[in-house]
Structure formats: structure tokens, C-alpha cells
Amino acid sequence: MKILLTGGAGFIGSNLVRFLIEDTDHEVLNLDKLTYAGNPISVEDISSSDRYEFVQGDICDPDLIKSLFDRFQPDAVMHLAAESHVDRSIDGPDAFIQTNIVGTFNLLHAARVYFDGLDDARKSSFRFHHISTDEVYGSLTMDDPGFSETTPYDPHSPYSASKASSDHLVRAWNDTYGLPVVITNCSNNYGPYQFPEKLIPVVILKAISGQSIPVYGKGENVRDWLYVTDHAKALYAVLTGGRVGETYNIGGNNERQNIELVRMVCGILDEMLPIADNPELDDETKTKLNEYADLITFVTDRPGHDLRYAIDASKIESELGWKPEEDFASGFRKTVRWYLDNRQWWEQILSGDYKLQRQGTL
């Protein structure tokens, strides 16, 4: 296949691109705007492949989108490009409306025009795969069953509301225009190449540097954690085997309270980089700390903070045979090890040098 993939320089996108290039024979055109969270360094290792092409551009640019469909002639679209950080959506929702709603509309419109011009054989195999989030379903109590594909939408933040809107647009293009779509809604991802504003890299990098590790409220919020490589494999399974018009929930079967998760990551760091051996810490800090968990600080909870997310992933398992390969311990050990071994990647982000590099000035 020839796959037009949006947002492939981001966290999930870069891991998906790597999987497609390393583990399949498909061609990938990676369209990414390179906002603050987009980093071409994250796909540098596969960028020389003759099956890979990168285009810097905005899904809110309809002329660009049309030109890529006309030139690349994709067999499938995998749409990951999105503004995705809840805190940022609270402070500045405008970008979320533009990218997540208007950008998705532009893609759908271009895909529909392109699809209508295909012959019957290519129409039968074409897919528009929209990648979304479990946050569109709202919040669960501690006793509720996990989100299923039929759970009513109840978004609580500008981010989740914009993603819910885009989900509805995708379904409408299937129902109204016959565009062959599939939708996936995933739980919280973690793993290599995650931008340092998200919880797991925040914990790792704050601990390494001896800074306070912020935890919202009392850390009682519960999330289901999905290793990003498992997610990439699930996305591919849905693209190639999912039924047109269907939604598939993807989860890691790993529910944990935030405070439990943070303490576990700190414990892994205690083992892999003992405080006494950490070159980032001065002698005074080493004397004060018994373990990295001593750095945990509880901060004021954010507005509209959903209590619990949980995924019922039985549909994708029964229909497509997918289930996560990493368990809670193995995935997080791999993640901590990756951040310890790839200091150059995250140091460039923290310093801002990655922005200069992608602009060609380093």
C-alpha cells in the first residue's frame, strides 16, 4: 500500500512510521506541520528508506492536501495529526479547533473527492483511518465498566471536545458520502519519543534532574496505559482488517492511579540510576534524597480533570486477534531505559535546539 500518514513526526506517529517502514513493505508519505511537538529527529533512523517521504505542511491547508492526494495517489490515509495536550487546550483552545476539527474536515473533503475518482477495484480497498482518543467518552467512576465502542460521548475538555467533533465528522463522511472509514479510540500511550510535557517523561526527567515531580490533586485519577508499539500494531491491524464504518477501542489492560504509576517509575529509576550514581545531582541533593519518590509534590488539580478512563478492548481482540504484548512492568522498564539511553533526544527538546535543527540552522 501507499499510506498518507498525518502527524508522523509526533509521538505516536513516529512510532507508527517506524513500524510501517521496518516491519511492512508499504510506502509512507509523512505529512507533519512540525509544531512544537513535532520532531523530525524522531524518525531520523528510517528517513533514508526509499519507501519513506516527509512533507512539512499543515492539514489546514486544503490546496496542499489536494496536491498530495493527486501526486501520491494513496491507498489509505492514517490520520494522527492533532493538538493533544489537555492543559494546552485549556489555556488556548483555538489551535485545537483549527487542527482537530477544521484540519480533519479538509482531509475528509480531499479524500472524498479523490475516492470518487478511483476505479472500483481501488475503491474497494481504500481506507480512511481516523485515530482518536478514549477521552471523548468522558469520565468513569471507580466501579464503571470500561469504555466500549457504544459508550455515549461526553467530552469534558476543549481537547476531548475537538476530538469528539472530528470523530463525528468522520462518521458523517461514511454515512453521507460512502467514504470507507475506520476509527480507533485509544487509551493513554507511553514509550519512546514522547514529548516531555506528558506525565511519564515529566516524571523521568524531573527525577533525573532532582526537581519536584508534580502530581495533580492527590494522584487518585486512573488511566489505562498502552505501550506505543503495541498501539502501532493495533492501528495496522485495524487498517488492514477492520470493518468499514466500525470503531475499535484500543487499550493496554493496565489501569493504574497516577500516584501509583509515578511511584513505580521512580522505583525503576532507583534501580537503573541510583541516586548516588546520578551525575546530574549535587552532593547536597544526594544527601537529602532517600529515593526519587521523595521528589513527588502534589499540586492544584486542573479544571475538569476526568477521574478515570478504562478501555474494553474485547472487540479488537475478538475480531482482529490483537492484544497488547507489553504488560505494565515490561513496558515501563523499556520506557525508562530508553530515556536514560537517549539523553541527546530529550536534551535537544528541553534546550529548544530541536526547533533550530528542523529549521536547518544547526
Short mmCIF file of C-alpha atoms in Angstrom, two decimals:
data_model
loop_
_atom_site.label_atom_id
_atom_site.label_comp_id
_atom_site.label_asym_id
_atom_site.label_seq_id
_atom_site.Cartn_x
_atom_site.Cartn_y
_atom_site.Cartn_z
CA MET A 1 0.00 0.00 0.00
CA LYS A 2 0.83 3.67 -0.32
CA ILE A 3 -0.14 5.27 3.00
CA LEU A 4 -0.62 9.01 3.51
CA LEU A 5 0.04 9.48 7.21
CA THR A 6 -0.52 12.76 9.05
CA GLY A 7 1.32 13.71 12.23
CA GLY A 8 4.14 11.23 11.73
CA ALA A 9 6.77 13.36 13.47
CA GLY A 10 4.86 13.27 16.76
CA PHE A 11 4.98 10.66 19.49
CA ILE A 12 2.52 8.01 18.28
CA GLY A 13 3.02 8.96 14.64
CA SER A 14 6.80 8.50 14.67
CA ASN A 15 6.48 5.09 16.31
CA LEU A 16 3.84 4.11 13.75
CA VAL A 17 6.01 5.30 10.84
CA ARG A 18 8.94 3.29 12.19
CA PHE A 19 6.77 0.17 12.45
CA LEU A 20 5.44 0.58 8.89
CA ILE A 21 8.91 1.05 7.40
CA GLU A 22 10.70 -1.60 9.46
CA ASP A 23 8.01 -4.29 9.67
CA THR A 24 5.98 -3.95 6.45
CA ASP A 25 6.67 -3.33 2.75
CA HIS A 26 4.36 -0.31 2.41
CA GLU A 27 5.26 3.21 1.27
CA VAL A 28 4.66 6.10 3.66
CA LEU A 29 4.23 9.80 2.95
CA ASN A 30 4.53 11.54 6.31
CA LEU A 31 2.79 14.93 6.45
CA ASP A 32 3.56 16.92 9.60
CA LYS A 33 3.34 20.63 10.36
CA LEU A 34 6.22 20.38 12.84
CA THR A 35 4.53 22.28 15.62
CA TYR A 36 6.30 22.35 19.00
CA ALA A 37 5.62 18.61 19.47
CA GLY A 38 6.75 17.53 16.00
CA ASN A 39 10.36 16.41 15.83
CA PRO A 40 11.93 15.01 12.63
CA ILE A 41 14.75 13.60 14.75
CA SER A 42 12.21 11.05 15.98
CA VAL A 43 12.12 9.44 12.51
CA GLU A 44 15.70 10.17 11.52
CA ASP A 45 16.69 6.50 11.70
CA ILE A 46 14.26 5.49 8.92
CA SER A 47 14.33 8.69 6.87
CA SER A 48 16.74 7.25 4.29
CA SER A 49 14.35 4.48 3.27
CA ASP A 50 13.24 4.66 -0.37
CA ARG A 51 9.72 3.85 0.86
CA TYR A 52 9.54 6.96 3.04
CA GLU A 53 8.90 10.60 2.21
CA PHE A 54 8.46 13.55 4.54
CA VAL A 55 6.48 16.68 3.72
CA GLN A 56 6.27 19.61 6.12
CA GLY A 57 2.80 21.07 5.88
CA ASP A 58 -0.48 21.86 7.59
CA ILE A 59 -3.67 19.79 7.30
CA CYS A 60 -5.50 23.13 7.49
CA ASP A 61 -4.09 23.94 4.02
CA PRO A 62 -6.64 22.46 1.58
CA ASP A 63 -4.54 23.15 -1.53
CA LEU A 64 -1.59 21.26 -0.09
CA ILE A 65 -3.79 18.34 0.92
CA LYS A 66 -5.30 18.09 -2.57
CA SER A 67 -1.87 18.22 -4.20
CA LEU A 68 -0.61 15.34 -2.03
CA PHE A 69 -3.60 13.16 -2.92
CA ASP A 70 -3.11 13.94 -6.61
CA ARG A 71 0.63 13.25 -6.58
CA PHE A 72 0.99 10.39 -4.10
CA GLN A 73 -2.23 8.50 -5.04
CA PRO A 74 -2.59 6.84 -1.63
CA ASP A 75 -4.34 3.54 -0.97
CA ALA A 76 -5.02 4.57 2.62
CA VAL A 77 -4.96 7.57 4.94
CA MET A 78 -3.90 7.26 8.57
CA HIS A 79 -4.85 10.50 10.30
CA LEU A 80 -2.97 11.12 13.54
CA ALA A 81 -2.21 14.86 13.27
CA ALA A 82 -3.79 16.59 16.25
CA GLU A 83 -3.27 19.01 19.07
CA SER A 84 -3.40 16.63 22.02
CA HIS A 85 -2.39 18.16 25.36
CA VAL A 86 -5.31 18.83 27.70
CA ASP A 87 -3.56 21.57 29.67
CA ARG A 88 -2.70 23.44 26.47
CA SER A 89 -6.32 23.11 25.28
CA ILE A 90 -7.50 24.82 28.47
CA ASP A 91 -5.04 27.70 28.06
CA GLY A 92 -5.50 28.11 24.29
CA PRO A 93 -8.34 26.17 22.67
CA ASP A 94 -8.14 27.95 19.29
CA ALA A 95 -5.44 25.70 17.83
CA PHE A 96 -7.40 22.61 18.86
CA ILE A 97 -10.47 23.78 16.96
CA GLN A 98 -8.44 24.55 13.85
CA THR A 99 -6.28 21.42 13.71
CA ASN A 100 -8.57 18.79 15.16
CA ILE A 101 -11.83 19.92 13.54
CA VAL A 102 -11.04 22.09 10.50
CA GLY A 103 -7.96 20.04 9.61
CA THR A 104 -9.92 16.80 9.77
CA PHE A 105 -12.62 18.31 7.57
CA ASN A 106 -10.00 19.29 4.97
CA LEU A 107 -8.65 15.75 4.90
CA LEU A 108 -12.11 14.22 4.63
CA HIS A 109 -13.10 16.56 1.81
CA ALA A 110 -9.93 15.85 -0.18
CA ALA A 111 -10.22 12.12 0.49
CA ARG A 112 -13.81 12.06 -0.71
CA VAL A 113 -13.01 13.86 -3.98
CA TYR A 114 -10.02 11.57 -4.53
CA PHE A 115 -12.02 8.45 -3.64
CA ASP A 116 -14.83 9.33 -6.04
CA GLY A 117 -12.31 9.34 -8.89
CA LEU A 118 -10.92 5.85 -8.20
CA ASP A 119 -11.88 2.77 -10.16
CA ASP A 120 -13.99 0.13 -8.47
CA ALA A 121 -11.06 -2.10 -7.53
CA ARG A 122 -9.19 0.71 -5.77
CA LYS A 123 -12.37 1.98 -4.14
CA SER A 124 -12.96 -1.42 -2.58
CA SER A 125 -9.58 -1.40 -0.84
CA PHE A 126 -9.26 2.30 0.06
CA ARG A 127 -9.46 3.21 3.76
CA PHE A 128 -9.54 6.44 5.77
CA HIS A 129 -8.33 5.57 9.25
CA HIS A 130 -9.02 8.21 11.90
CA ILE A 131 -7.03 7.84 15.12
CA SER A 132 -8.77 9.28 18.18
CA THR A 133 -8.79 9.07 21.98
CA ASP A 134 -10.75 7.50 24.81
CA GLU A 135 -11.18 10.98 26.31
CA VAL A 136 -14.17 11.57 24.01
CA TYR A 137 -16.16 9.25 26.28
CA GLY A 138 -15.75 11.44 29.35
CA SER A 139 -15.08 10.09 32.81
CA LEU A 140 -15.84 6.87 34.67
CA THR A 141 -16.45 6.18 38.33
CA MET A 142 -14.23 3.61 40.00
CA ASP A 143 -16.93 0.95 39.61
CA ASP A 144 -18.00 1.58 36.00
CA PRO A 145 -17.12 -0.91 33.26
CA GLY A 146 -14.56 0.24 30.70
CA PHE A 147 -15.46 2.33 27.68
CA SER A 148 -16.88 0.27 24.84
CA GLU A 149 -17.43 1.31 21.24
CA THR A 150 -21.05 2.14 22.07
CA THR A 151 -20.35 4.30 25.13
CA PRO A 152 -22.04 7.72 24.65
CA TYR A 153 -19.71 10.65 24.06
CA ASP A 154 -19.28 13.04 27.00
CA PRO A 155 -16.12 15.15 26.48
CA HIS A 156 -15.05 17.47 29.30
CA SER A 157 -12.12 19.49 27.91
CA PRO A 158 -11.57 21.58 24.78
CA TYR A 159 -9.18 18.85 23.60
CA SER A 160 -11.60 15.96 24.02
CA ALA A 161 -14.48 18.01 22.61
CA SER A 162 -12.47 18.78 19.48
CA LYS A 163 -11.58 15.12 19.04
CA ALA A 164 -15.21 14.10 19.56
CA SER A 165 -16.16 16.60 16.86
CA SER A 166 -13.66 15.10 14.46
CA ASP A 167 -14.95 11.58 15.18
CA HIS A 168 -18.47 12.71 14.31
CA LEU A 169 -17.26 14.27 11.05
CA VAL A 170 -15.55 11.04 10.03
CA ARG A 171 -18.70 9.01 10.68
CA ALA A 172 -20.78 11.56 8.76
CA TRP A 173 -18.50 11.25 5.71
CA ASN A 174 -19.01 7.50 5.82
CA ASP A 175 -22.79 7.69 6.22
CA THR A 176 -23.39 10.58 3.82
CA TYR A 177 -20.75 10.15 1.13
CA GLY A 178 -19.81 6.49 1.42
CA LEU A 179 -16.16 7.20 2.28
CA PRO A 180 -14.78 3.92 3.68
CA VAL A 181 -13.60 4.86 7.17
CA VAL A 182 -12.44 3.13 10.32
CA ILE A 183 -11.99 4.85 13.70
CA THR A 184 -9.88 3.88 16.66
CA ASN A 185 -10.05 5.32 20.18
CA CYS A 186 -7.02 4.60 22.32
CA SER A 187 -6.08 4.92 25.97
CA ASN A 188 -3.03 6.80 27.31
CA ASN A 189 0.11 5.94 25.37
CA TYR A 190 3.63 5.82 26.74
CA GLY A 191 7.02 4.84 25.39
CA PRO A 192 9.97 6.20 23.36
CA TYR A 193 9.90 9.64 21.72
CA GLN A 194 7.08 11.07 23.86
CA PHE A 195 7.25 14.86 24.16
CA PRO A 196 8.47 15.90 27.62
CA GLU A 197 5.23 17.68 28.59
CA LYS A 198 3.38 14.38 29.15
CA LEU A 199 3.26 12.60 32.52
CA ILE A 200 5.75 9.75 32.05
CA PRO A 201 8.64 11.76 30.56
CA VAL A 202 7.92 14.55 33.06
CA VAL A 203 8.41 12.10 35.92
CA ILE A 204 11.58 10.61 34.44
CA LEU A 205 13.25 13.89 33.51
CA LYS A 206 12.26 15.75 36.70
CA ALA A 207 13.60 12.88 38.80
CA ILE A 208 16.87 12.67 36.90
CA SER A 209 17.49 16.39 37.46
CA GLY A 210 16.41 16.36 41.12
CA GLN A 211 13.41 18.64 40.55
CA SER A 212 9.96 18.37 42.13
CA ILE A 213 7.73 15.83 40.38
CA PRO A 214 4.26 17.45 40.09
CA VAL A 215 1.19 15.26 40.62
CA TYR A 216 -2.31 16.72 40.21
CA GLY A 217 -4.59 16.65 43.25
CA LYS A 218 -3.91 13.56 45.32
CA GLY A 219 -2.88 11.45 42.34
CA GLU A 220 -6.08 9.42 42.52
CA ASN A 221 -7.01 9.75 38.84
CA VAL A 222 -6.91 6.44 37.00
CA ARG A 223 -5.71 5.84 33.43
CA ASP A 224 -5.26 2.77 31.25
CA TRP A 225 -1.69 2.72 29.90
CA LEU A 226 -0.86 1.43 26.40
CA TYR A 227 2.70 0.92 25.17
CA VAL A 228 3.08 2.87 21.94
CA THR A 229 4.49 -0.02 19.87
CA ASP A 230 1.50 -2.15 20.85
CA HIS A 231 -0.69 0.72 19.70
CA ALA A 232 1.10 0.91 16.33
CA LYS A 233 0.49 -2.78 15.75
CA ALA A 234 -3.18 -2.36 16.69
CA LEU A 235 -3.57 0.54 14.25
CA TYR A 236 -2.12 -1.57 11.45
CA ALA A 237 -4.45 -4.45 12.32
CA VAL A 238 -7.46 -2.13 12.08
CA LEU A 239 -6.27 -0.53 8.84
CA THR A 240 -5.80 -3.89 7.15
CA GLY A 241 -8.56 -5.93 8.76
CA GLY A 242 -11.12 -3.63 10.35
CA ARG A 243 -14.67 -3.45 9.02
CA VAL A 244 -15.63 -0.27 7.18
CA GLY A 245 -17.64 2.13 9.31
CA GLU A 246 -16.63 0.46 12.57
CA THR A 247 -14.92 1.84 15.66
CA TYR A 248 -12.32 -0.15 17.60
CA ASN A 249 -11.20 0.73 21.13
CA ILE A 250 -7.52 0.06 21.85
CA GLY A 251 -6.32 -0.31 25.44
CA GLY A 252 -3.39 -1.70 27.36
CA ASN A 253 -5.30 -3.56 30.10
CA ASN A 254 -3.17 -1.56 32.54
CA GLU A 255 -5.26 0.63 34.84
CA ARG A 256 -3.30 2.48 37.50
CA GLN A 257 -3.79 5.50 39.71
CA ASN A 258 -1.43 8.31 38.74
CA ILE A 259 0.33 8.26 42.11
CA GLU A 260 0.87 4.51 41.86
CA LEU A 261 2.30 4.94 38.38
CA VAL A 262 4.61 7.79 39.40
CA ARG A 263 5.93 5.82 42.37
CA MET A 264 6.58 2.80 40.14
CA VAL A 265 8.55 4.87 37.62
CA CYS A 266 10.56 6.35 40.48
CA GLY A 267 11.26 2.83 41.74
CA ILE A 268 12.54 1.74 38.31
CA LEU A 269 14.83 4.79 38.28
CA ASP A 270 16.09 3.90 41.77
CA GLU A 271 17.21 0.59 40.27
CA MET A 272 18.54 1.76 36.89
CA LEU A 273 20.15 5.04 38.01
CA PRO A 274 20.67 5.04 41.79
CA ILE A 275 20.69 8.49 43.34
CA ALA A 276 24.29 8.04 44.46
CA ASP A 277 25.36 7.37 40.85
CA ASN A 278 23.34 10.17 39.23
CA PRO A 279 25.80 12.72 37.79
CA GLU A 280 23.02 15.32 37.49
CA LEU A 281 22.62 15.62 41.26
CA ASP A 282 24.92 17.59 43.54
CA ASP A 283 26.12 16.16 46.83
CA GLU A 284 23.59 18.15 48.88
CA THR A 285 20.66 16.79 46.87
CA LYS A 286 22.00 13.24 47.08
CA THR A 287 22.20 13.58 50.86
CA LYS A 288 18.60 14.81 51.12
CA LEU A 289 17.04 12.11 48.92
CA ASN A 290 16.50 8.53 50.02
CA GLU A 291 14.67 7.68 46.79
CA TYR A 292 13.37 9.53 43.72
CA ALA A 293 9.81 9.32 45.09
CA ASP A 294 10.88 11.88 47.72
CA LEU A 295 10.62 14.46 44.91
CA ILE A 296 6.86 13.94 44.46
CA THR A 297 4.87 17.14 45.07
CA PHE A 298 1.08 17.39 44.94
CA VAL A 299 -0.18 20.42 43.01
CA THR A 300 -3.59 22.01 42.44
CA ASP A 301 -5.77 19.83 40.24
CA ARG A 302 -6.55 21.06 36.74
CA PRO A 303 -10.12 22.10 35.77
CA GLY A 304 -12.41 19.32 34.53
CA HIS A 305 -9.91 16.58 35.35
CA ASP A 306 -11.61 13.27 34.49
CA LEU A 307 -11.43 10.76 37.33
CA ARG A 308 -10.94 7.53 35.43
CA TYR A 309 -10.50 6.16 31.92
CA ALA A 310 -10.70 2.46 31.15
CA ILE A 311 -10.97 0.59 27.86
CA ASP A 312 -12.91 -2.52 26.95
CA ALA A 313 -10.75 -3.80 24.07
CA SER A 314 -12.62 -7.08 23.60
CA LYS A 315 -13.88 -6.12 20.12
CA ILE A 316 -10.46 -5.66 18.53
CA GLU A 317 -9.22 -8.83 20.22
CA SER A 318 -12.14 -10.98 19.09
CA GLU A 319 -12.39 -9.59 15.55
CA LEU A 320 -8.75 -8.93 14.68
CA GLY A 321 -6.79 -11.03 17.16
CA TRP A 322 -4.91 -8.08 18.64
CA LYS A 323 -3.95 -7.74 22.27
CA PRO A 324 -1.09 -5.86 23.93
CA GLU A 325 2.23 -7.64 24.13
CA GLU A 326 3.73 -5.49 26.89
CA ASP A 327 2.49 -5.80 30.44
CA PHE A 328 2.59 -2.96 32.93
CA ALA A 329 6.06 -3.69 34.25
CA SER A 330 7.82 -4.58 30.99
CA GLY A 331 6.62 -1.57 29.02
CA PHE A 332 7.60 0.92 31.67
CA ARG A 333 11.01 -0.65 32.20
CA LYS A 334 11.64 -0.31 28.44
CA THR A 335 10.46 3.30 28.54
CA VAL A 336 12.66 4.37 31.45
CA ARG A 337 15.65 2.61 29.88
CA TRP A 338 15.02 4.41 26.57
CA TYR A 339 15.01 7.86 28.19
CA LEU A 340 18.19 7.06 30.11
CA ASP A 341 19.89 5.83 26.92
CA ASN A 342 18.67 8.63 24.63
CA ARG A 343 19.63 11.75 26.51
CA GLN A 344 20.55 13.63 23.33
CA TRP A 345 16.99 13.33 22.00
CA TRP A 346 15.28 14.91 25.01
CA GLU A 347 18.06 17.36 25.83
CA GLN A 348 17.57 18.95 22.38
CA ILE A 349 13.89 19.38 23.18
CA LEU A 350 14.41 20.84 26.63
CA SER A 351 17.00 23.29 25.27
CA GLY A 352 14.91 24.17 22.22
CA ASP A 353 17.72 23.16 19.82
CA TYR A 354 15.44 20.68 18.02
CA LYS A 355 13.46 23.67 16.69
CA LEU A 356 16.62 25.12 15.17
CA GLN A 357 17.64 21.80 13.69
CA ARG A 358 14.33 21.29 11.89
CA GLN A 359 14.66 24.81 10.50
CA GLY A 360 18.05 23.92 9.07
CA THR A 361 20.03 26.27 11.30
CA LEU A 362 22.00 23.64 13.21
#
